[in-house]
Tab-separated table of C-alpha atoms and ligand atoms in Angstrom:
chain	number	residue	atom	x	y	z
A	39	MET	CA	14.080	9.657	-4.702
A	40	MET	CA	10.941	10.697	-6.534
A	41	SER	CA	10.394	9.988	-10.171
A	42	GLU	CA	8.863	12.643	-12.407
A	43	PRO	CA	5.078	12.451	-12.613
A	44	ASN	CA	4.107	10.720	-15.818
A	45	PRO	CA	0.685	11.496	-17.305
A	46	HIS	CA	0.430	7.999	-18.757
A	47	THR	CA	0.762	6.191	-15.464
A	48	ASN	CA	-1.596	5.455	-12.681
A	49	HIS	CA	-1.594	8.830	-10.891
A	50	GLY	CA	2.108	8.752	-10.229
A	51	LEU	CA	1.815	5.313	-8.692
A	52	GLU	CA	4.331	3.758	-11.064
A	53	LYS	CA	6.566	1.501	-9.051
A	54	PRO	CA	10.191	2.561	-9.254
A	55	VAL	CA	12.882	-0.057	-9.021
A	56	TYR	CA	14.063	-0.310	-5.438
A	57	ASP	CA	17.430	1.371	-5.095
A	58	PRO	CA	19.287	0.171	-2.000
A	59	ALA	CA	21.763	3.052	-2.367
A	60	ALA	CA	19.042	5.734	-2.110
A	61	PRO	CA	18.823	7.601	1.218
A	62	SER	CA	16.540	6.054	3.829
A	63	ALA	CA	13.602	7.979	5.263
A	64	ILE	CA	12.831	5.273	7.820
A	65	GLU	CA	15.216	2.752	9.338
A	66	VAL	CA	13.980	0.111	11.720
A	67	ASP	CA	16.682	-1.991	13.266
A	68	HIS	CA	15.908	-5.162	15.261
A	69	ILE	CA	12.931	-3.491	16.871
A	70	VAL	CA	11.010	-5.308	19.644
A	71	LYS	CA	7.866	-4.414	21.586
A	72	LYS	CA	6.881	-6.437	24.628
A	73	TYR	CA	3.737	-6.092	26.704
A	74	GLY	CA	4.683	-8.084	29.800
A	75	ASP	CA	5.498	-11.582	28.541
A	76	PHE	CA	3.769	-10.994	25.218
A	77	THR	CA	5.923	-9.979	22.263
A	78	ALA	CA	3.805	-7.815	19.952
A	79	VAL	CA	6.703	-6.935	17.616
A	80	ASP	CA	9.500	-9.448	17.391
A	81	ASP	CA	12.896	-8.347	16.044
A	82	VAL	CA	11.751	-6.517	12.917
A	83	SER	CA	14.224	-4.722	10.619
A	84	PHE	CA	13.606	-2.817	7.385
A	85	SER	CA	14.348	0.500	5.775
A	86	VAL	CA	12.149	2.698	3.622
A	87	LYS	CA	13.784	4.782	0.907
A	88	GLU	CA	12.907	8.428	0.345
A	89	GLY	CA	9.915	8.729	-1.959
A	90	GLU	CA	8.805	5.121	-1.536
A	91	ILE	CA	5.294	3.946	-0.761
A	92	PHE	CA	6.012	1.150	1.664
A	93	GLY	CA	3.270	-1.205	2.813
A	94	LEU	CA	2.989	-3.164	6.033
A	95	LEU	CA	0.619	-5.993	5.224
A	96	GLY	CA	-0.748	-8.409	7.776
A	97	PRO	CA	-3.825	-9.668	9.595
A	98	ASN	CA	-5.286	-8.012	12.676
A	99	GLY	CA	-3.007	-8.453	15.646
A	100	ALA	CA	0.108	-8.824	13.461
A	101	GLY	CA	1.743	-5.808	15.093
A	102	LYS	CA	1.277	-3.191	12.358
A	103	SER	CA	-0.154	-0.448	14.584
A	104	THR	CA	2.391	-1.215	17.296
A	105	LEU	CA	5.179	-0.764	14.741
A	106	ILE	CA	3.707	2.554	13.615
A	107	ARG	CA	3.303	3.743	17.204
A	108	MET	CA	6.963	2.998	17.923
A	109	MET	CA	8.176	4.646	14.706
A	110	THR	CA	6.088	7.756	15.424
A	111	THR	CA	7.297	8.144	19.051
A	112	LEU	CA	3.886	7.343	20.555
A	113	ILE	CA	5.026	4.324	22.590
A	114	PRO	CA	8.483	3.378	23.876
A	115	ILE	CA	10.559	0.738	22.086
A	116	THR	CA	11.458	-2.313	24.201
A	117	SER	CA	14.699	-2.937	22.289
A	118	GLY	CA	16.207	-2.110	18.920
A	119	LYS	CA	16.149	1.215	17.118
A	120	ALA	CA	14.042	3.295	14.790
A	121	ARG	CA	15.350	6.312	12.893
A	122	ILE	CA	13.029	8.717	11.134
A	123	GLY	CA	14.718	11.102	8.702
A	124	GLY	CA	17.982	10.177	10.429
A	125	HIS	CA	16.653	10.965	13.916
A	126	ASP	CA	16.626	8.234	16.545
A	127	VAL	CA	13.035	8.229	17.827
A	128	ALA	CA	14.121	7.380	21.382
A	129	LYS	CA	16.905	9.974	21.601
A	130	GLU	CA	15.510	12.776	19.451
A	131	PRO	CA	11.743	12.349	19.522
A	132	ASN	CA	11.003	16.004	18.810
A	133	ALA	CA	13.224	16.100	15.728
A	134	ALA	CA	11.596	12.875	14.501
A	135	ARG	CA	8.107	14.287	15.167
A	136	ARG	CA	8.818	17.342	13.069
A	137	MET	CA	9.409	15.102	10.036
A	138	ILE	CA	6.171	13.153	10.198
A	139	GLY	CA	2.444	13.205	9.616
A	140	VAL	CA	0.395	10.425	11.205
A	141	ILE	CA	-3.086	9.165	10.385
A	142	PRO	CA	-4.092	6.755	13.142
A	143	GLN	CA	-6.401	3.813	12.577
A	144	ALA	CA	-9.433	5.406	14.245
A	145	LEU	CA	-11.136	8.482	12.794
A	146	THR	CA	-10.153	11.576	14.731
A	147	SER	CA	-11.633	14.592	12.922
A	148	ASP	CA	-13.997	16.711	15.018
A	149	LEU	CA	-17.584	16.065	13.911
A	150	ASP	CA	-18.858	19.400	15.222
A	151	LEU	CA	-16.459	21.472	13.133
A	152	THR	CA	-16.549	22.214	9.431
A	153	VAL	CA	-14.041	20.666	7.046
A	154	GLU	CA	-12.007	23.868	6.921
A	155	GLU	CA	-12.120	24.337	10.694
A	156	ASN	CA	-10.711	20.837	11.174
A	157	MET	CA	-7.856	21.775	8.852
A	158	ASN	CA	-7.284	25.123	10.526
A	159	ILE	CA	-7.029	23.701	14.023
A	160	TYR	CA	-4.257	21.357	12.900
A	161	ALA	CA	-2.456	24.099	11.013
A	162	LYS	CA	-2.426	26.205	14.196
A	163	LEU	CA	-1.424	23.228	16.329
A	164	TYR	CA	1.574	22.663	14.070
A	165	ASP	CA	2.483	26.388	13.961
A	166	VAL	CA	1.889	26.773	10.240
A	167	PRO	CA	2.349	30.564	9.804
A	168	ALA	CA	-0.988	32.371	9.362
A	169	LYS	CA	-0.161	33.632	5.870
A	170	GLU	CA	0.671	30.114	4.619
A	171	ARG	CA	-2.294	28.450	6.263
A	172	LYS	CA	-4.961	29.332	3.744
A	173	LYS	CA	-2.792	28.419	0.759
A	174	SER	CA	-1.804	25.071	2.225
A	175	ILE	CA	-5.389	24.235	3.211
A	176	ASP	CA	-6.752	25.210	-0.217
A	177	GLU	CA	-4.117	23.160	-1.972
A	178	LEU	CA	-4.761	20.085	0.167
A	179	LEU	CA	-8.566	20.276	-0.004
A	180	GLU	CA	-8.169	20.500	-3.783
A	181	LEU	CA	-5.912	17.432	-3.815
A	182	VAL	CA	-8.379	15.323	-1.814
A	183	ASP	CA	-11.319	16.636	-3.851
A	184	LEU	CA	-13.073	18.257	-0.886
A	185	ILE	CA	-12.742	21.903	-1.853
A	186	LYS	CA	-16.473	22.345	-2.388
A	187	TRP	CA	-17.175	20.790	0.996
A	188	ARG	CA	-14.933	23.192	2.912
A	189	ASP	CA	-17.869	24.784	4.783
A	190	ALA	CA	-19.742	21.498	5.304
A	191	ALA	CA	-20.075	20.167	8.841
A	192	THR	CA	-17.784	17.174	9.211
A	193	LYS	CA	-20.660	15.121	10.615
A	194	THR	CA	-22.389	15.281	7.220
A	195	LEU	CA	-19.461	13.631	5.382
A	196	SER	CA	-19.371	9.985	4.321
A	197	GLY	CA	-16.711	7.725	5.855
A	198	GLY	CA	-14.577	7.990	2.734
A	199	MET	CA	-14.774	11.767	2.657
A	200	ARG	CA	-13.938	11.975	6.330
A	201	ARG	CA	-10.915	9.786	5.744
A	202	ARG	CA	-9.806	12.066	2.916
A	203	LEU	CA	-10.226	15.098	5.163
A	204	GLU	CA	-8.019	13.460	7.788
A	205	ILE	CA	-5.366	12.650	5.205
A	206	ALA	CA	-5.368	16.283	4.041
A	207	ARG	CA	-5.216	17.439	7.646
A	208	GLY	CA	-2.247	15.155	8.331
A	209	LEU	CA	-0.280	16.973	5.607
A	210	VAL	CA	-1.046	20.553	6.578
A	211	HIS	CA	2.377	21.104	8.174
A	212	HIS	CA	4.274	19.699	5.140
A	213	PRO	CA	5.680	16.530	6.699
A	214	HIS	CA	8.290	14.545	4.748
A	215	ILE	CA	7.230	11.146	5.990
A	216	PHE	CA	3.589	10.139	6.157
A	217	PHE	CA	2.291	7.223	8.233
A	218	LEU	CA	-1.198	5.931	7.489
A	219	ASP	CA	-2.653	3.135	9.600
A	220	GLU	CA	-5.343	1.242	7.650
A	221	PRO	CA	-6.707	4.339	5.916
A	222	THR	CA	-9.261	2.342	3.932
A	223	THR	CA	-10.501	-0.211	6.451
A	224	GLY	CA	-14.277	-0.123	6.618
A	225	LEU	CA	-14.658	1.883	3.411
A	226	ASP	CA	-16.739	0.667	0.483
A	227	PRO	CA	-14.777	-0.298	-2.663
A	228	VAL	CA	-15.513	2.985	-4.479
A	229	SER	CA	-14.275	5.072	-1.546
A	230	ARG	CA	-11.194	2.885	-1.240
A	231	VAL	CA	-10.258	3.562	-4.846
A	232	ALA	CA	-10.873	7.290	-4.256
A	233	VAL	CA	-8.401	7.213	-1.359
A	234	TRP	CA	-5.758	5.443	-3.496
A	235	GLU	CA	-6.159	7.939	-6.302
A	236	MET	CA	-5.908	10.751	-3.855
A	237	LEU	CA	-2.681	9.399	-2.385
A	238	GLY	CA	-1.318	9.220	-5.923
A	239	ASN	CA	-2.341	12.844	-6.502
A	240	ILE	CA	-0.651	13.937	-3.322
A	241	LYS	CA	2.551	12.124	-4.207
A	242	GLU	CA	2.679	13.973	-7.503
A	243	HIS	CA	2.543	17.306	-5.705
A	244	ARG	CA	4.615	16.762	-2.595
A	245	GLN	CA	7.939	15.151	-1.783
A	246	LEU	CA	6.688	12.392	0.459
A	247	THR	CA	7.677	9.012	1.761
A	248	ILE	CA	4.603	6.991	2.673
A	249	LEU	CA	4.321	4.083	5.081
A	250	ILE	CA	0.869	2.561	4.950
A	251	THR	CA	-0.642	-0.439	6.711
A	252	THR	CA	-3.434	-2.458	5.221
A	253	HIS	CA	-4.914	-5.893	5.115
A	254	TYR	CA	-6.237	-5.443	1.591
A	255	MET	CA	-4.050	-7.371	-0.834
A	256	ASP	CA	-5.245	-5.569	-3.968
A	257	GLU	CA	-4.570	-2.225	-2.347
A	258	ALA	CA	-1.057	-3.138	-1.270
A	259	ASP	CA	-0.362	-4.552	-4.719
A	260	ARG	CA	-1.529	-1.445	-6.528
A	261	LEU	CA	-0.183	1.238	-4.198
A	262	CYS	CA	3.073	0.023	-2.761
A	263	ASP	CA	6.578	0.038	-4.192
A	264	ARG	CA	7.561	-2.560	-1.624
A	265	ILE	CA	5.616	-4.608	0.874
A	266	ALA	CA	6.617	-6.119	4.205
A	267	ILE	CA	4.380	-8.983	5.278
A	268	VAL	CA	4.115	-9.189	9.057
A	269	ASP	CA	2.553	-12.025	10.986
A	270	HIS	CA	2.556	-12.607	14.747
A	271	GLY	CA	4.934	-9.671	15.222
A	272	LYS	CA	7.516	-11.039	12.787
A	273	LEU	CA	8.528	-9.846	9.341
A	274	VAL	CA	8.062	-12.893	7.115
A	275	ALA	CA	8.705	-11.427	3.653
A	276	LEU	CA	9.802	-8.115	2.158
A	277	ASP	CA	10.012	-7.141	-1.506
A	278	ALA	CA	8.295	-5.403	-4.411
A	279	PRO	CA	4.798	-6.833	-5.034
A	280	ALA	CA	5.869	-8.393	-8.341
A	281	ALA	CA	8.951	-9.962	-6.778
A	282	LEU	CA	6.903	-11.335	-3.878
A	283	LYS	CA	4.523	-12.927	-6.352
A	284	ALA	CA	7.396	-14.300	-8.415
A	285	SER	CA	8.898	-15.836	-5.261
A	286	VAL	CA	5.922	-18.140	-4.857
A	287	PRO	CA	6.371	-21.339	-6.860
A	288	GLY	CA	3.776	-22.486	-9.360
A	289	SER	CA	0.215	-21.580	-10.129
A	290	ASN	CA	0.452	-19.198	-13.117
A	291	VAL	CA	-1.977	-19.920	-15.905
A	292	ILE	CA	-1.324	-18.829	-19.484
A	293	GLU	CA	-4.150	-19.062	-21.985
A	294	ALA	CA	-2.988	-18.629	-25.564
A	295	GLN	CA	-4.700	-19.026	-28.889
A	296	PHE	CA	-2.613	-19.674	-32.028
A	297	GLU	CA	-3.445	-19.601	-35.715
A	298	ASN	CA	-2.901	-23.012	-37.352
A	299	PRO	CA	-0.443	-24.431	-34.803
A	300	PRO	CA	1.543	-27.485	-36.014
A	301	ALA	CA	0.589	-30.962	-34.800
A	302	ASN	CA	3.405	-31.193	-32.244
A	303	TRP	CA	2.613	-27.759	-30.725
A	304	GLU	CA	1.379	-29.170	-27.452
A	305	GLN	CA	4.633	-31.125	-26.916
A	306	ARG	CA	6.678	-28.071	-27.875
A	307	LEU	CA	4.837	-25.854	-25.371
A	308	HIS	CA	5.664	-28.490	-22.794
A	309	THR	CA	9.399	-28.019	-23.364
A	310	LEU	CA	9.309	-24.361	-22.215
A	311	ASP	CA	10.953	-23.638	-18.852
A	312	GLU	CA	8.913	-24.393	-15.723
A	313	VAL	CA	5.822	-25.562	-17.602
A	314	THR	CA	4.036	-28.188	-15.562
A	315	SER	CA	1.131	-28.981	-17.859
A	316	VAL	CA	-0.330	-28.128	-21.263
A	317	GLN	CA	-3.912	-28.663	-22.298
A	318	HIS	CA	-5.169	-28.289	-25.853
A	319	GLU	CA	-8.681	-26.900	-25.621
A	320	GLY	CA	-9.425	-26.916	-29.360
A	321	ALA	CA	-9.562	-24.091	-31.954
A	322	GLY	CA	-5.845	-23.396	-31.423
A	323	MET	CA	-6.408	-22.579	-27.741
A	324	TYR	CA	-3.917	-23.917	-25.181
A	325	ARG	CA	-3.917	-23.682	-21.415
A	326	VAL	CA	-0.403	-23.740	-19.969
A	327	LEU	CA	0.400	-24.099	-16.268
A	328	THR	CA	3.774	-22.761	-15.229
A	329	GLY	CA	5.862	-21.919	-12.237
A	330	ASN	CA	7.013	-18.703	-13.881
A	331	GLY	CA	4.339	-16.932	-15.898
A	332	SER	CA	6.485	-14.094	-17.214
A	333	ARG	CA	9.381	-16.321	-18.324
A	334	THR	CA	7.123	-18.889	-19.965
A	335	THR	CA	5.136	-16.135	-21.706
A	336	THR	CA	8.311	-14.616	-23.138
A	337	GLN	CA	9.556	-18.007	-24.370
A	338	LEU	CA	6.153	-18.920	-25.728
A	339	VAL	CA	5.942	-15.741	-27.795
A	340	GLU	CA	9.540	-16.185	-29.034
A	341	MET	CA	8.818	-19.771	-30.055
A	342	ALA	CA	5.645	-18.726	-31.874
A	343	VAL	CA	7.462	-15.944	-33.751
A	344	GLN	CA	10.375	-18.222	-34.706
A	345	SER	CA	7.986	-20.932	-35.890
A	346	GLY	CA	5.833	-18.490	-37.845
A	347	VAL	CA	2.760	-19.339	-35.759
A	348	PRO	CA	0.678	-16.189	-35.146
A	349	VAL	CA	-0.556	-15.609	-31.567
A	350	LYS	CA	-4.240	-14.630	-31.730
A	351	SER	CA	-4.751	-14.019	-28.021
A	352	LEU	CA	-2.784	-14.361	-24.826
A	353	SER	CA	-3.706	-13.996	-21.175
A	354	VAL	CA	-1.652	-14.643	-18.091
A	355	GLN	CA	-3.208	-14.954	-14.681
A	356	ASN	CA	-0.612	-14.006	-12.161
A	357	THR	CA	-0.135	-15.297	-8.709
A	358	THR	CA	-1.865	-12.844	-6.391
A	359	LEU	CA	-0.643	-11.447	-3.097
A	360	ASP	CA	-3.202	-13.752	-1.478
A	361	ASP	CA	-1.092	-16.667	-2.737
A	362	VAL	CA	1.997	-14.913	-1.384
A	363	PHE	CA	0.407	-14.536	2.032
A	364	VAL	CA	-0.573	-18.213	2.140
A	365	HIS	CA	2.920	-19.205	1.042
A	366	TYR	CA	4.683	-17.256	3.793
A	367	THR	CA	2.231	-17.708	6.647
A	368	GLY	CA	0.484	-20.979	5.837
A	369	ARG	CA	-2.919	-19.298	6.183
A	370	GLN	CA	-5.443	-17.314	4.207
A	371	LEU	CA	-5.558	-13.670	5.231
A	372	ARG	CA	-9.285	-13.744	4.514
A	373	ASP	CA	-9.903	-16.411	7.186
A	374	GLU	CA	-8.027	-14.309	9.698
A	375	LEU	CA	-10.096	-11.261	8.904
A	376	GLN	CA	-13.357	-13.044	9.416
A	377	LYS	CA	-12.359	-13.667	13.012
A	378	ALA	CA	-11.153	-10.143	13.522
A	379	TYR	CA	-12.973	-7.048	14.496
A	380	ALA	CA	-13.463	-4.304	11.952
A	381	PHE	CA	-14.590	-0.822	12.807
A	382	VAL	CA	-17.287	0.444	10.530
A	383	MET	CA	-17.395	4.050	9.504
A	384	PRO	CA	-20.693	5.829	9.055
A	385	GLN	CA	-21.840	5.821	5.445
A	386	ARG	CA	-24.291	8.522	4.520
A	387	PRO	CA	-26.327	7.855	1.421
A	388	GLY	CA	-26.586	10.623	-1.141
A	389	LEU	CA	-23.068	11.941	-0.696
A	390	GLN	CA	-20.188	11.237	-3.004
A	391	PRO	CA	-17.649	8.827	-1.525
B	453	LIG	N1	-1.307	-1.789	24.953
B	453	LIG	C1	-1.275	-3.108	24.720
B	453	LIG	N2	-1.198	-4.003	25.715
B	453	LIG	C2	-1.151	-5.328	25.481
B	453	LIG	N3	-1.178	-5.889	24.254
B	453	LIG	C3	-1.269	-5.061	23.217
B	453	LIG	C4	-1.333	-3.631	23.368
B	453	LIG	N4	-1.417	-3.061	22.151
B	453	LIG	C5	-1.414	-4.082	21.256
B	453	LIG	N5	-1.325	-5.273	21.893
B	453	LIG	C6	-1.285	-6.594	21.250
B	453	LIG	O1	-0.217	-6.605	20.338
B	453	LIG	C7	-0.561	-7.327	19.169
B	453	LIG	C8	-0.369	-6.452	17.960
B	453	LIG	O2	-1.371	-5.447	17.951
B	453	LIG	P1	-1.477	-4.339	16.816
B	453	LIG	O3	-0.152	-3.726	16.627
B	453	LIG	O4	-2.612	-3.460	17.149
B	453	LIG	O5	-1.807	-5.237	15.539
B	453	LIG	P2	-2.365	-4.781	14.108
B	453	LIG	O6	-2.306	-3.310	14.032
B	453	LIG	O7	-1.476	-5.476	13.135
B	453	LIG	O8	-3.761	-5.293	14.033
B	453	LIG	C9	-1.996	-7.792	19.351
B	453	LIG	O9	-1.987	-9.136	19.830
B	453	LIG	C10	-2.527	-6.851	20.416
B	453	LIG	O10	-3.539	-7.485	21.167
B	454	LIG	MG1	-3.782	-1.951	13.656
């Protein structure tokens, strides 16, 4: 289910409440992939609701691309099932394929063609009728902010622009379900943000369910309605980013400054639920450690209002998805990435990202 675009939100990326009763676009049921004795995907189940942006988050080698390849009919499933738009990918691969657009991990646009030619070739490949082709291509190039580059040779584009071209190209046949495998890996931070904004734009204009893989925590947090954390082929956690963060005990810091707090204020802050320590830092400033930042903040504000103590400033540092990853896997994702390979896309100075 798609919510109405709201001009006050982050490009349509507001995170709707997960509705288990909504129809599923993707259903993965006890899916397994074995390569000989090695289990790359180990009994993974989840479903993605229509209109959701669903993230698969995990280090290199976790099994993200293997999952995508199975869901998109590119490799056979060892056991278990995947249904795309209600079609079993093993039994009705062609029906499933008609529902989807896929952006693989590696860049695949043809460097010797222009931007528009790359789009046109795909439109023809997918039998987009000639009279609709131009309209669809114009609309998509507009959405990914490449309209003025339509006649540029693809080899002159920056990595970020090339990625945006490939995303536009992947939508030229109006798929309902869009799979993107690490669309921002190797991009500089500015280009990464451009890709997020563009995905938000696209979601405002098209009825789409998006499944995206990434190993960037901030990206998953900002983009995804729900996130599945995968590690060593297994699904270790699945929920909305905020719920995942709330599921990790401890480590929220609230910094609050009050006007003329009473003498026993420090002790009273200590009585709030899940507070583990309170430090008075002078000038009415208190630093409160809690296991539940949002609950403690609510209680703290209520207590201040009831006691007639004005709150001058308040900041809460939330648990990040990095903390969530450590909690569920026992490791830092960052450490894993340092060991891993990363493909680097060509960056051409002088061009916009
Ligand atoms: N064709 C293959 N043959 C053997 N092992 C493979 C093959 N493809 C992937 N793997 C292994 O499966 C695991 C998961 O890989 P992959 O799905 O690419 O992970 P991710 O996309 O999360 O980085 C890795 O250990 C990888 O080496
Ligand atoms: Mg991969």
